[in-house]
PDB file of C-alpha atoms in Angstrom:
ATOM      1  CA  ARG A   1      -0.209  -0.237  -0.338  1.00 49.00           C
ATOM      2  CA  GLY A   2       1.367   3.504  -0.778  1.00 49.00           C
ATOM      3  CA  THR A   3       1.806   6.142   1.875  1.00 47.00           C
ATOM      4  CA  PRO A   4      -0.386   9.193   1.620  1.00 48.00           C
ATOM      5  CA  VAL A   5       1.824  12.694   1.081  1.00 42.00           C
ATOM      6  CA  ARG A   6      -0.270  15.908   0.904  1.00 41.00           C
ATOM      7  CA  SER A   7       1.537  17.924  -1.905  1.00 39.00           C
ATOM      8  CA  MET A   8       0.121  21.257  -3.495  1.00 37.00           C
ATOM      9  CA  GLY A   9      -3.186  21.678  -2.466  1.00 40.00           C
ATOM     10  CA  CYS A  10      -3.764  17.546  -3.074  1.00 38.00           C
ATOM     11  CA  LEU A  11      -3.357  14.073  -1.763  1.00 35.00           C
ATOM     12  CA  CYS A  12      -1.297  11.853  -3.601  1.00 37.00           C
ATOM     13  CA  MET A  13      -0.160   8.324  -2.817  1.00 38.00           C
ATOM     14  CA  LEU A  14       3.640   7.444  -2.985  1.00 37.00           C
ATOM     15  CA  ARG A  15       4.840   3.673  -3.265  1.00 41.00           C
ATOM     16  CA  PRO A  16       7.125   2.979  -0.225  1.00 41.00           C
ATOM     17  CA  ALA A  17      10.649   3.129  -2.093  1.00 41.00           C
ATOM     18  CA  SER A  18       9.301   6.655  -3.080  1.00 37.00           C
ATOM     19  CA  ALA A  19       8.482   7.487   0.565  1.00 39.00           C
ATOM     20  CA  LEU A  20      11.888   6.155   1.321  1.00 33.00           C
ATOM     21  CA  LEU A  21      12.973   8.977  -0.766  1.00 31.00           C
ATOM     22  CA  LEU A  22      11.526  11.710   0.718  1.00 33.00           C
ATOM     23  CA  LEU A  23      12.950  10.391   4.273  1.00 36.00           C
ATOM     24  CA  LEU A  24      16.475  10.374   3.207  1.00 39.00           C
ATOM     25  CA  PRO A  25      18.616  13.289   4.056  1.00 42.00           C
ATOM     26  CA  ALA A  26      19.756  15.685   0.432  1.00 42.00           C
ATOM     27  CA  THR A  27      23.290  14.692   0.505  1.00 40.00           C
ATOM     28  CA  SER A  28      21.379  11.111   0.231  1.00 40.00           C
ATOM     29  CA  LEU A  29      20.175  12.435  -3.098  1.00 37.00           C
ATOM     30  CA  ARG A  30      23.099  13.791  -4.987  1.00 41.00           C
ATOM     31  CA  VAL A  31      24.598  11.702  -7.738  1.00 42.00           C
ATOM     32  CA  GLY A  32      26.449  10.356  -5.608  1.00 46.00           C
ATOM     33  CA  GLY A  33      24.548   9.219  -2.974  1.00 46.00           C
ATOM     34  CA  LEU A  34      22.061   6.877  -4.416  1.00 42.00           C
ATOM     35  CA  PRO A  35      25.179   4.546  -6.117  1.00 47.00           C
ATOM     36  CA  LYS A  36      26.555   4.160  -2.757  1.00 45.00           C
ATOM     37  CA  LEU A  37      23.020   3.905  -0.923  1.00 43.00           C
ATOM     38  CA  PHE A  38      21.927   1.317  -3.946  1.00 43.00           C
ATOM     39  CA  GLN A  39      24.693  -0.402  -5.318  1.00 46.00           C
ATOM     40  CA  ARG A  40      24.833  -4.008  -5.179  1.00 49.00           C
ATOM     41  CA  THR A  41      27.656  -6.032  -3.004  1.00 51.00           C
ATOM     42  CA  ALA A  42      28.147  -9.704  -3.731  1.00 55.00           C
ATOM     43  CA  SER A  43      26.645 -12.081  -1.775  1.00 72.00           C
ATOM     44  CA  PRO A  44      27.403 -14.154   0.870  1.00 76.00           C
ATOM     45  CA  VAL A  45      27.477 -17.608  -1.390  1.00 83.00           C
ATOM     46  CA  THR A  46      29.655 -15.549  -4.047  1.00 89.00           C
ATOM     47  CA  ALA A  47      31.717 -14.493  -1.682  1.00 93.00           C
ATOM     48  CA  ARG A  48      32.314 -18.018  -0.210  1.00 94.00           C
ATOM     49  CA  GLU A  49      32.743 -19.582  -3.343  1.00 96.00           C
ATOM     50  CA  ALA A  50      35.405 -17.391  -4.614  1.00 96.00           C
ATOM     51  CA  ALA A  51      37.315 -17.357  -1.353  1.00 96.00           C
ATOM     52  CA  LEU A  52      36.581 -21.568  -1.664  1.00 97.00           C
ATOM     53  CA  VAL A  53      38.076 -21.578  -5.592  1.00 97.00           C
ATOM     54  CA  SER A  54      41.244 -19.500  -4.033  1.00 97.00           C
ATOM     55  CA  LEU A  55      41.705 -21.620  -1.206  1.00 97.00           C
ATOM     56  CA  LEU A  56      41.943 -25.287  -3.184  1.00 97.00           C
ATOM     57  CA  SER A  57      43.392 -24.263  -6.350  1.00 96.00           C
ATOM     58  CA  ASP A  58      46.194 -22.258  -4.581  1.00 96.00           C
ATOM     59  CA  ALA A  59      46.888 -25.336  -2.295  1.00 95.00           C
ATOM     60  CA  PHE A  60      46.559 -27.811  -5.359  1.00 92.00           C
ATOM     61  CA  LEU A  61      49.220 -26.186  -7.412  1.00 91.00           C
ATOM     62  CA  ALA A  62      51.446 -25.958  -4.068  1.00 90.00           C
ATOM     63  CA  ARG A  63      50.651 -29.517  -3.684  1.00 88.00           C
ATOM     64  CA  GLU A  64      49.834 -28.808   0.113  1.00 91.00           C
ATOM     65  CA  PRO A  65      46.990 -29.225   2.053  1.00 92.00           C
ATOM     66  CA  PRO A  66      44.846 -26.450   2.744  1.00 96.00           C
ATOM     67  CA  ASN A  67      43.741 -24.770   5.720  1.00 96.00           C
ATOM     68  CA  GLU A  68      41.509 -27.501   6.832  1.00 96.00           C
ATOM     69  CA  ALA A  69      39.011 -25.335   8.841  1.00 97.00           C
ATOM     70  CA  ALA A  70      38.328 -22.576   6.228  1.00 97.00           C
ATOM     71  CA  ALA A  71      37.411 -25.289   3.600  1.00 97.00           C
ATOM     72  CA  VAL A  72      35.605 -27.523   5.776  1.00 96.00           C
ATOM     73  CA  ALA A  73      33.440 -24.208   7.042  1.00 96.00           C
ATOM     74  CA  ALA A  74      32.580 -22.918   3.222  1.00 97.00           C
ATOM     75  CA  VAL A  75      32.333 -26.186   1.617  1.00 97.00           C
ATOM     76  CA  ARG A  76      29.887 -26.993   4.789  1.00 96.00           C
ATOM     77  CA  ASP A  77      27.718 -23.342   3.818  1.00 96.00           C
ATOM     78  CA  LEU A  78      27.844 -24.052   0.074  1.00 97.00           C
ATOM     79  CA  SER A  79      26.511 -27.204   0.634  1.00 96.00           C
ATOM     80  CA  SER A  80      23.961 -25.166   2.592  1.00 96.00           C
ATOM     81  CA  ALA A  81      22.977 -22.635  -0.044  1.00 95.00           C
ATOM     82  CA  CYS A  82      20.420 -25.076  -1.869  1.00 96.00           C
ATOM     83  CA  VAL A  83      21.511 -23.301  -5.180  1.00 95.00           C
ATOM     84  CA  PRO A  84      19.927 -24.101  -7.911  1.00 95.00           C
ATOM     85  CA  PHE A  85      21.031 -27.566 -10.444  1.00 93.00           C
ATOM     86  CA  ASP A  86      21.207 -26.870 -14.067  1.00 88.00           C
ATOM     87  CA  ALA A  87      22.388 -29.587 -16.287  1.00 85.00           C
ATOM     88  CA  ALA A  88      23.795 -27.334 -18.938  1.00 79.00           C
ATOM     89  CA  ARG A  89      26.140 -25.495 -16.056  1.00 76.00           C
ATOM     90  CA  PHE A  90      27.053 -29.372 -14.609  1.00 81.00           C
ATOM     91  CA  GLY A  91      28.194 -30.314 -17.862  1.00 68.00           C
ATOM     92  CA  ASP A  92      30.576 -31.850 -20.246  1.00 73.00           C
ATOM     93  CA  GLY A  93      34.719 -31.508 -19.792  1.00 87.00           C
ATOM     94  CA  LEU A  94      37.157 -32.839 -16.899  1.00 91.00           C
ATOM     95  CA  TRP A  95      36.547 -31.854 -13.141  1.00 94.00           C
ATOM     96  CA  ILE A  96      39.467 -32.191 -10.907  1.00 94.00           C
ATOM     97  CA  THR A  97      39.114 -33.501  -7.721  1.00 94.00           C
ATOM     98  CA  VAL A  98      41.047 -30.528  -5.792  1.00 95.00           C
ATOM     99  CA  TYR A  99      39.731 -31.707  -2.008  1.00 95.00           C
ATOM    100  CA  THR A 100      37.727 -34.407   0.116  1.00 93.00           C
ATOM    101  CA  CYS A 101      36.926 -34.444   3.144  1.00 93.00           C
ATOM    102  CA  GLY A 102      33.944 -36.856   5.336  1.00 89.00           C
ATOM    103  CA  ALA A 103      34.873 -39.913   4.858  1.00 85.00           C
ATOM    104  CA  GLU A 104      38.719 -41.739   4.906  1.00 83.00           C
ATOM    105  CA  THR A 105      40.826 -40.427   1.919  1.00 80.00           C
ATOM    106  CA  PRO A 106      39.606 -42.407  -1.311  1.00 81.00           C
ATOM    107  CA  ARG A 107      42.295 -45.377  -2.460  1.00 78.00           C
ATOM    108  CA  TRP A 108      42.794 -43.551  -6.108  1.00 78.00           C
ATOM    109  CA  GLN A 109      43.940 -40.650  -4.145  1.00 81.00           C
ATOM    110  CA  ARG A 110      46.270 -42.200  -2.032  1.00 81.00           C
ATOM    111  CA  LEU A 111      47.386 -43.690  -5.397  1.00 78.00           C
ATOM    112  CA  ALA A 112      47.648 -39.989  -7.066  1.00 78.00           C
ATOM    113  CA  GLN A 113      49.163 -38.286  -4.122  1.00 78.00           C
ATOM    114  CA  SER A 114      52.054 -40.955  -3.480  1.00 77.00           C
ATOM    115  CA  ARG A 115      55.234 -39.731  -2.430  1.00 73.00           C
ATOM    116  CA  ALA A 116      56.428 -40.892  -5.872  1.00 73.00           C
ATOM    117  CA  SER A 117      53.873 -38.522  -7.432  1.00 74.00           C
ATOM    118  CA  ARG A 118      55.681 -35.492  -5.828  1.00 75.00           C
ATOM    119  CA  LEU A 119      58.657 -36.380  -8.081  1.00 78.00           C
ATOM    120  CA  LEU A 120      56.547 -35.354 -11.214  1.00 81.00           C
ATOM    121  CA  PRO A 121      56.900 -31.867 -13.021  1.00 81.00           C
ATOM    122  CA  SER A 122      52.930 -31.308 -12.263  1.00 82.00           C
ATOM    123  CA  PRO A 123      50.564 -32.813  -9.553  1.00 86.00           C
ATOM    124  CA  ASN A 124      48.766 -35.907 -11.193  1.00 87.00           C
ATOM    125  CA  VAL A 125      44.883 -35.439 -12.427  1.00 88.00           C
ATOM    126  CA  ALA A 126      41.883 -37.345 -10.855  1.00 91.00           C
ATOM    127  CA  GLY A 127      38.633 -36.310 -11.387  1.00 92.00           C
ATOM    128  CA  GLN A 128      34.889 -36.805 -13.332  1.00 92.00           C
ATOM    129  CA  ARG A 129      33.908 -36.185 -16.742  1.00 92.00           C
ATOM    130  CA  TYR A 130      29.679 -35.840 -16.728  1.00 92.00           C
ATOM    131  CA  SER A 131      27.943 -35.629 -19.845  1.00 89.00           C
ATOM    132  CA  PHE A 132      24.522 -35.263 -20.536  1.00 84.00           C
ATOM    133  CA  SER A 133      22.616 -36.120 -23.838  1.00 77.00           C
ATOM    134  CA  ASP A 134      19.158 -37.651 -24.961  1.00 70.00           C
ATOM    135  CA  ASN A 135      20.214 -41.146 -24.509  1.00 71.00           C
ATOM    136  CA  GLY A 136      20.891 -40.354 -20.548  1.00 75.00           C
ATOM    137  CA  GLY A 137      24.244 -39.375 -18.774  1.00 90.00           C
ATOM    138  CA  ARG A 138      27.529 -41.246 -19.212  1.00 92.00           C
ATOM    139  CA  VAL A 139      29.858 -40.266 -16.190  1.00 92.00           C
ATOM    140  CA  LEU A 140      34.064 -40.965 -16.907  1.00 92.00           C
ATOM    141  CA  ASN A 141      36.281 -41.174 -13.217  1.00 91.00           C
ATOM    142  CA  TYR A 142      40.115 -40.703 -14.270  1.00 92.00           C
ATOM    143  CA  ALA A 143      42.875 -40.763 -11.618  1.00 91.00           C
ATOM    144  CA  GLU A 144      46.541 -40.590 -12.592  1.00 90.00           C
ATOM    145  CA  LEU A 145      49.412 -42.799 -11.504  1.00 87.00           C
ATOM    146  CA  VAL A 146      52.191 -41.615 -13.341  1.00 88.00           C
ATOM    147  CA  GLY A 147      51.042 -38.462 -14.917  1.00 85.00           C
ATOM    148  CA  ALA A 148      49.194 -39.150 -18.618  1.00 85.00           C
ATOM    149  CA  ALA A 149      51.094 -41.952 -18.868  1.00 87.00           C
ATOM    150  CA  LEU A 150      50.042 -44.367 -16.084  1.00 89.00           C
ATOM    151  CA  HIS A 151      46.726 -43.848 -15.356  1.00 91.00           C
ATOM    152  CA  ILE A 152      43.053 -45.569 -14.435  1.00 90.00           C
ATOM    153  CA  THR A 153      39.410 -44.980 -15.400  1.00 92.00           C
ATOM    154  CA  ALA A 154      36.337 -46.356 -14.460  1.00 90.00           C
ATOM    155  CA  GLY A 155      33.209 -45.472 -16.549  1.00 92.00           C
ATOM    156  CA  GLY A 156      29.128 -46.050 -16.339  1.00 93.00           C
ATOM    157  CA  ALA A 157      25.655 -44.231 -16.653  1.00 95.00           C
ATOM    158  CA  PHE A 158      24.065 -41.808 -14.802  1.00 93.00           C
ATOM    159  CA  GLU A 159      20.088 -41.020 -13.834  1.00 92.00           C
ATOM    160  CA  ALA A 160      18.500 -38.293 -11.680  1.00 92.00           C
ATOM    161  CA  VAL A 161      16.553 -40.187  -9.653  1.00 92.00           C
ATOM    162  CA  ASP A 162      13.814 -37.305  -8.829  1.00 89.00           C
ATOM    163  CA  ALA A 163      12.667 -33.741 -10.687  1.00 92.00           C
ATOM    164  CA  ALA A 164      14.553 -31.564  -7.855  1.00 93.00           C
ATOM    165  CA  GLN A 165      15.322 -28.141  -9.651  1.00 94.00           C
ATOM    166  CA  ARG A 166      17.418 -26.898  -6.449  1.00 95.00           C
ATOM    167  CA  CYS A 167      20.652 -28.469  -4.909  1.00 96.00           C
ATOM    168  CA  PRO A 168      21.260 -31.090  -3.166  1.00 96.00           C
ATOM    169  CA  LYS A 169      19.879 -33.494  -6.455  1.00 95.00           C
ATOM    170  CA  ASP A 170      20.282 -37.023  -6.501  1.00 96.00           C
ATOM    171  CA  PHE A 171      22.003 -39.537  -8.978  1.00 94.00           C
ATOM    172  CA  SER A 172      22.112 -43.618  -9.253  1.00 94.00           C
ATOM    173  CA  VAL A 173      24.899 -44.534 -10.673  1.00 93.00           C
ATOM    174  CA  GLN A 174      26.097 -47.677 -12.347  1.00 93.00           C
ATOM    175  CA  ILE A 175      29.883 -48.534 -13.525  1.00 92.00           C
ATOM    176  CA  ASP A 176      29.962 -50.839 -16.403  1.00 93.00           C
ATOM    177  CA  GLY A 177      33.717 -51.125 -17.000  1.00 92.00           C
ATOM    178  CA  GLY A 178      37.097 -49.306 -16.386  1.00 92.00           C
ATOM    179  CA  THR A 179      40.303 -49.154 -17.940  1.00 93.00           C
ATOM    180  CA  VAL A 180      43.701 -49.342 -17.148  1.00 92.00           C
ATOM    181  CA  CYS A 181      46.236 -47.071 -19.421  1.00 92.00           C
ATOM    182  CA  VAL A 182      50.186 -47.384 -19.812  1.00 91.00           C
ATOM    183  CA  GLY A 183      52.104 -45.689 -22.440  1.00 83.00           C
ATOM    184  CA  GLY A 184      49.570 -46.133 -25.138  1.00 82.00           C
ATOM    185  CA  LEU A 185      48.510 -49.239 -24.109  1.00 91.00           C
ATOM    186  CA  THR A 186      44.920 -49.180 -22.911  1.00 93.00           C
ATOM    187  CA  LEU A 187      43.742 -52.640 -20.780  1.00 94.00           C
ATOM    188  CA  ALA A 188      40.180 -53.432 -19.447  1.00 94.00           C
ATOM    189  CA  LEU A 189      39.769 -53.482 -15.654  1.00 89.00           C
ATOM    190  CA  PRO A 190      36.883 -55.652 -14.471  1.00 89.00           C
ATOM    191  CA  ILE A 191      35.263 -53.064 -12.651  1.00 87.00           C
ATOM    192  CA  SER A 192      31.187 -52.818 -12.246  1.00 88.00           C
ATOM    193  CA  GLY A 193      28.526 -52.038  -9.528  1.00 88.00           C
ATOM    194  CA  PRO A 194      26.286 -48.764  -8.422  1.00 90.00           C
ATOM    195  CA  GLY A 195      26.407 -45.565  -6.767  1.00 88.00           C
ATOM    196  CA  TYR A 196      24.619 -42.849  -5.799  1.00 91.00           C
ATOM    197  CA  LEU A 197      25.833 -39.412  -6.422  1.00 93.00           C
ATOM    198  CA  ARG A 198      24.450 -36.355  -4.388  1.00 95.00           C
ATOM    199  CA  VAL A 199      25.542 -32.954  -6.261  1.00 96.00           C
ATOM    200  CA  LEU A 200      25.520 -30.679  -2.993  1.00 97.00           C
ATOM    201  CA  TYR A 201      26.767 -27.181  -4.903  1.00 96.00           C
ATOM    202  CA  THR A 202      27.515 -26.356  -8.492  1.00 95.00           C
ATOM    203  CA  SER A 203      28.253 -23.547 -10.670  1.00 93.00           C
ATOM    204  CA  PRO A 204      30.631 -22.489 -13.716  1.00 92.00           C
ATOM    205  CA  ALA A 205      33.496 -22.444 -11.030  1.00 94.00           C
ATOM    206  CA  ILE A 206      33.147 -25.398  -8.220  1.00 95.00           C
ATOM    207  CA  ARG A 207      30.978 -28.020  -7.809  1.00 95.00           C
ATOM    208  CA  ILE A 208      30.951 -30.077  -4.066  1.00 97.00           C
ATOM    209  CA  LEU A 209      29.626 -33.677  -4.672  1.00 96.00           C
ATOM    210  CA  THR A 210      29.005 -36.454  -2.083  1.00 95.00           C
ATOM    211  CA  SER A 211      28.960 -40.424  -2.556  1.00 90.00           C
ATOM    212  CA  LEU A 212      25.718 -41.971  -0.493  1.00 85.00           C
ATOM    213  CA  THR A 213      26.863 -45.354  -0.797  1.00 80.00           C
ATOM    214  CA  ARG A 214      30.384 -47.363  -1.247  1.00 79.00           C
ATOM    215  CA  SER A 215      31.659 -47.415  -4.434  1.00 73.00           C
ATOM    216  CA  PRO A 216      32.478 -50.445  -6.666  1.00 64.00           C
ATOM    217  CA  ASP A 217      35.658 -52.436  -5.243  1.00 64.00           C
ATOM    218  CA  ARG A 218      35.557 -50.191  -2.220  1.00 67.00           C
ATOM    219  CA  TRP A 219      37.924 -47.065  -3.571  1.00 72.00           C
ATOM    220  CA  GLU A 220      35.949 -44.689  -1.656  1.00 77.00           C
ATOM    221  CA  ASP A 221      33.866 -44.889   1.111  1.00 80.00           C
ATOM    222  CA  ALA A 222      30.088 -42.989   2.104  1.00 85.00           C
ATOM    223  CA  GLY A 223      29.812 -40.044   2.930  1.00 90.00           C
ATOM    224  CA  LEU A 224      32.803 -39.138   0.988  1.00 92.00           C
ATOM    225  CA  VAL A 225      32.744 -35.082  -0.105  1.00 95.00           C
ATOM    226  CA  ALA A 226      34.692 -34.243  -3.089  1.00 95.00           C
ATOM    227  CA  VAL A 227      34.959 -30.545  -4.446  1.00 97.00           C
ATOM    228  CA  GLN A 228      35.850 -30.241  -8.309  1.00 95.00           C
ATOM    229  CA  LEU A 229      37.264 -27.525  -9.828  1.00 96.00           C
ATOM    230  CA  PRO A 230      36.894 -27.161 -13.881  1.00 93.00           C
ATOM    231  CA  ALA A 231      40.916 -28.517 -15.241  1.00 92.00           C
ATOM    232  CA  GLU A 232      41.127 -24.976 -17.327  1.00 90.00           C
ATOM    233  CA  ARG A 233      41.445 -23.612 -13.742  1.00 90.00           C
ATOM    234  CA  VAL A 234      44.190 -26.193 -12.185  1.00 89.00           C
ATOM    235  CA  ALA A 235      45.718 -27.881 -15.304  1.00 85.00           C
ATOM    236  CA  PRO A 236      45.514 -25.628 -18.071  1.00 82.00           C
ATOM    237  CA  ASP A 237      48.308 -27.490 -20.365  1.00 80.00           C
ATOM    238  CA  TRP A 238      46.463 -31.286 -19.578  1.00 77.00           C
ATOM    239  CA  VAL A 239      45.075 -32.962 -22.599  1.00 74.00           C
ATOM    240  CA  ALA A 240      42.983 -35.429 -21.906  1.00 68.00           C
ATOM    241  CA  PRO A 241      44.516 -38.666 -22.898  1.00 68.00           C
ATOM    242  CA  CYS A 242      43.284 -42.373 -24.239  1.00 51.00           C
ATOM    243  CA  VAL A 243      40.181 -41.655 -22.440  1.00 49.00           C
TER     244      VAL A 243
END
């Protein structure tokens, strides 16, 4: 409802925003005053996202663990933000896992971050690629042991379990095979089984995922939370090998 104001002998109605302007000091109505009063600022979620991306990318490139308390707090806050889920933004390309928490360090991460890996010129890459199509979704898990010269993969299908449009967004996963690649030689790995993925947070810059069940062959435990960044952010020179 408007606010009655008597002006020039007549009674007119002002909307609340207009009434607010009448209450502002004259200095606030100057050219420099309104922008300062009404200027947009970064939302708490956007600011926390940017801080977490910076924290984790710096730690990954330095091959050092991030500040644990800061990382856990940021992951918790973003996971509770219930942001919209957009498959187009989740999309193709490898996303590298730069941080995990919530469960025992997964086997693939222990292998990728072994002491021997520190002798390599760049960090081993481990992550996932999710692809959506009219025929359903496909996921590829990828982990390097000695750079791209020795890496393993596990792939399969996934599909949404409900029509939720916001995070957390759940998917069922069915792994149907894997490979180990040594140089130019690719060998099949007999790996298969079901999984359950929950997307806690996603944006073009970062995504937070959790596994609700133990993965096939116990490569990771239920409850593991993985934070991933696009490969171009932390490994811009990385080129997909035989995946």
